[in-house]
C-alpha cells in the first residue's frame, strides 16, 4: 500500500503489538521511513521445531527507497535479534548506542555480514537529521545498559517512543532517565506517544536495580562455599553488582555459557562492565581456588534446555559439578511459559545438595519494565495528543489504553492497534487508515521461512500420535500386489501392544487394495485414499488415536 | 520387597513426592496396608500426546492381600482420578466423604465399573477400624467441599496426613477445620506427620474463601451485561458464592462445559450446592433472558484447549457468543505451565469486546493450600516426632523440611523422601530402609501404559524436524532396483524449498543402494544402515536439521 497523503505521519508496527517480542515499528513521513528496533520473538509452544521468529518486512521491502535506517532503543534480542536476517534483505544504516551496536556487531559477525553493514554509534542526547525527519535518542533506564527512548521530529509534529523502560532514580551507572527532556518535549507538544505496556497490569513502581545489590551483598556475606549466579547475560548492571559483591568478599569470577561469555566480553571491551583483570578466571581454572573464593556467573536463569545452569543441575557441565556448600542464586523471574523448566532446574540443584535461592524466597530480581505509577508519570510529562500502547499482548495494550483514559485522555485519541495497522496522524486528527502485509517468519535451523503452517500442522499430529506408513508394491500390467503391504510406525504405541492392531491393519489394507485392483482401478490417488480412510477409521475405533497415515504405492 | 519387620509402620508414597499430582501413599502395619488417595497427574510438556499419568501400583499388587482399601482425603483429580484405572487391577473398598465418593461414582460409571466397586461413605469424625489399624477422618478446609485430613492409628503410634489443606476460619459451609482434634492427637502423641507442601514458599496466610464472595458481590453489582465466570468445577464453595451473587442481583444461572455440568449436578444432588430450581436455566435458553439477568458459569479457567471458555473466546461455542457488555471473570490462578493458554484466552475475549477481570486485576481467587504461617500452626498443634513433607516438587519438600527445622525439629527426624522410598517408623527410630518399584504410567487415548519412552522419544524427534521416508523396491534374484527410491516427507520443510534437497537425497540413496547391490549385499539391515547414515549426514550438512529417516526396502 503506497500512501498518497504527504502531510501525515504514518506509524506501522510490523511486530510487538499483541505479542511479547518481535518489536519493530516504522514511522513514515513524506518520502522517509525510519524503523525503530528489529527484534525476534521466541516460538509459541505449538511452533514445533522452530528456533525463533522474525518479522515479515514485506512493507519495508516494497518501500525500499524510503527506508533511511534502523534506530535501536537497546540491545535485547526482542529489539535487535532479527537484524542479521533483515539486513540481508534490506541493507540500510543502523543507529544505536555503543553497547547496543557492540551487541549487534557480534551478531552480524556470526552471520558473516558485518563488513557489509553500516553501523553508526550515537549517544543519548544525539539527533540524527534526515531530510524531513530527525531522530533523537533520549536516555531511559531498562534492564540493559545504554538504553534509550526515541523522539521522532517532523515538520507536522513529534512522535515519542519510550522503548522498553522503567523509571530507576538510582541506576547502577548513574545514567538516570532524562525525564526533563521528555517533559520539555511534552511542553513543546507531542503529537503521538508510543509506550511500553509490558507491566501495565502491575500496580505501583518497579523497584530500583540498586536494591538487588543490597540483597546480593547480604547473601554473599553469608555464603561459605561457591556462589553460582544465573541471570540474563544482557543485564550488565546485574552482572556488575554480582561482580562487586564478589570482589568485596574476595571471590574470583568465572563466566559460563555462550551468551554470558560473549556479552560480558563485549561489555568489558566497551567499558560497560568493570572487572579488575586479576579477578577473572577461566571456568576451567576454578578448581585452583578455594570454594569460598569463587563466583560463577552463568546463563540458564530461564531453565533453557542446554544452558550452563541446566547442565550444572543435570550433572553434565564440563567444568562445574555441584558440591556440598554451593549456593545457587537464580537472579531472574520466569518468563511465562518457562516456569516448569526453571522449577526442574531448581529441583535438580537441591537434589545434588546445593542451596538454591530464587525469587519467591528473596528479592534477587527486579523487572526492567515500568509499572502503573511510572507509566502515569510518563503520560503526565509527555502529555501526548494521541496515544498508541506498544510492547505487550492485547490484554496489556487494552489495560494501557484504559490507564490513559483514566488519566483524562479522550478515548477516541487512544489507538489499541494490531500488527500491520496503519495509523495516520496529523495535527488535527488520527485514524487507522488501513493495513499492510505482516506476519511471522519462522527460523528453523538454517532455514528462514521454509517452515509453514502445513509443516507445523504435520509436526503437531506427529507429536500427538505418531505416524503409520503403509507401503505396497504393485505390478502394473497384471494388477497384482507383488510386495507388502508393510506397515511401519514411529511414535505410535509399543509394538508389543500394537502387534494385533498392526496385523489387522495389514489385512484391511490388503482387502482395500485388492478391491481396487479387481476393479482395474490403478489410480494411486484412489488407492491411497481408500487405504487412508479405512485405516484411520479402524485405528480410531480400536484405540481412539489419530496417527498420520501415509500410504506409499510403488509400481513395478 | 516384603517386610519382615512386624513392629514398624511403613510409609511408602507411590506418587506425590517431587511432583505436583499423582498423590498416593501406602501406610502399612503388620498385615495391613491402607492407601491414602489415588490421583492422576497431568503430562509434562515433553510427554507428547499423553492425556494423563497414573501411578505404578506394582507394590500394591504384589501385596494384594494386605491392601484393605483406599481412603480418600477429597475429590480432586490428583487425589481420586486414577481410581478407575487402579480399581480394575486391585478391587478393594474405597472410603471417603459423600461429595468425594459422589465424584468417584460418576467416574466409575463412565468407566463402566461402578457396579463392581465397593464405595463406603464416611463422615468427618468417623473412624474405620481394621484389624490392627484404624483410620480416622478429620475435617479440614480446602478448595473443594467435604475435604478431610486422615489419622492412622496403630498399636505402636499414630500417623497424621493433612491431605491438601488450608486453614480457613470462615469457610462458606461453616465446616471449620477440626484444629482441636489435631491438637488432641498432638497432645496424645503423633509419631509421624505427613503434610501438604504446595504453598510452603509463600509467606503469611492464605486468604479465606469468603473474601472472594465480597469481591464477586462488588463486581456483580457494577455489571450491566451478562457475567461469565470461569472457575474450577470442583470448587463447590466458589460456585456457591457465584450463585449467591447471581441470585442477589436477579440473574439466572447457566452452566457450560462438561465437567462443570457434571460436578455441579453431583454437588446439587448431594446438597453441597444450593440453587433454587427456578434460578437454573439451560445454556441453550440464555437467549430468552435479558443480558443483565444472566450468569454463565464455565470451565476453562486454565485456558484448556477445548474448554467452554476457550470456545467462547474463539467464537466457536454453540450457545454463547461474546456480546458487547459481557463481563468475563476468570476466578482462578494459572497453574504453572498454563500461563500462555490463559493469556491467549484473555486476549481473544478482549478482542471480541468483552471486559475481562483476572487475578492480576482483582482479588477473585484464593489458593486452597496452606502458606507458611498455617503450616507452622499445624506443626505446632500436631508436634510430631517424625516429619515427612508431601505434595510438592522437590523444592517444596526441601523448604517444608527447613520450615520444620526452624520450628525446632531435629534434622535427623525430617525425611525429605522420594517416590518409592520406604520409610520405616517405630516409637524409637525412623529410617528409609529401601525402595519399591514405582513409576508413571501414561494414558493416551484408550491405551494405558502402551506409550513408553522410545515412543515419546520418536514423537519428540518427529515434532522437532519431521520424518523423511525412503522407499525402494529391489528384485532379489537380479540384484536390481525395480522401483524407487521414492522420498516422502511429513513435518519437514516446504516442498518448494526442499525440492533440490530431495532430488539430491534421491541420488545419494541410489548410489548407496547400488553400491550394496553391486557387492551382492542383500542384507536389508546393511542397506538400511547405509541409506540412513548417508542421508542424515547430507541433510544435516545442508540445513542443520535431524529429521527421522526411515528407509523401507521392499523385495519382489
XYZ file of N, CA and C in Angstrom, chain B residues 13 38 95 117 130 178 212 281 303 336 400 454 467 470 491 507 518 551:
54
model
N 5.156 -43.590 49.592
C 4.401 -42.813 48.611
C 4.717 -43.342 47.216
N -5.546 -41.637 45.468
C -5.151 -42.385 44.272
C -5.371 -41.472 43.069
N -13.071 -45.635 50.718
C -13.707 -44.855 51.770
C -13.519 -43.366 51.496
N -17.727 -52.023 42.226
C -16.869 -51.379 43.219
C -17.592 -51.229 44.552
N -9.891 -51.420 61.278
C -9.442 -52.654 60.643
C -8.892 -53.529 61.770
N -10.965 -29.051 61.884
C -11.034 -29.532 63.265
C -9.658 -29.437 63.933
N -13.531 -13.807 48.556
C -13.874 -13.838 47.128
C -15.342 -13.474 46.943
N -31.044 -22.171 34.397
C -31.539 -22.299 33.023
C -30.509 -23.076 32.201
N -7.486 -22.072 30.522
C -7.278 -21.927 29.086
C -7.153 -23.260 28.374
N 1.174 -23.476 36.995
C 2.393 -23.309 36.191
C 2.366 -24.169 34.928
N 9.852 -27.210 53.027
C 8.990 -27.620 54.134
C 9.840 -28.279 55.233
N 10.551 -44.887 24.376
C 11.050 -44.845 22.994
C 10.019 -44.198 22.078
N 9.747 -36.199 9.494
C 10.210 -37.522 9.080
C 10.401 -37.552 7.578
N 12.071 -43.169 2.979
C 12.691 -43.557 1.712
C 12.237 -44.971 1.388
N 6.155 -33.070 7.953
C 6.688 -32.218 9.011
C 8.105 -31.753 8.744
N 19.489 -39.135 -5.263
C 20.728 -39.579 -5.908
C 21.638 -40.302 -4.910
N 25.774 -54.060 -6.059
C 26.932 -54.451 -6.869
C 27.801 -55.428 -6.094
N 14.155 -45.733 6.230
C 14.295 -46.439 4.953
C 13.417 -47.695 4.950
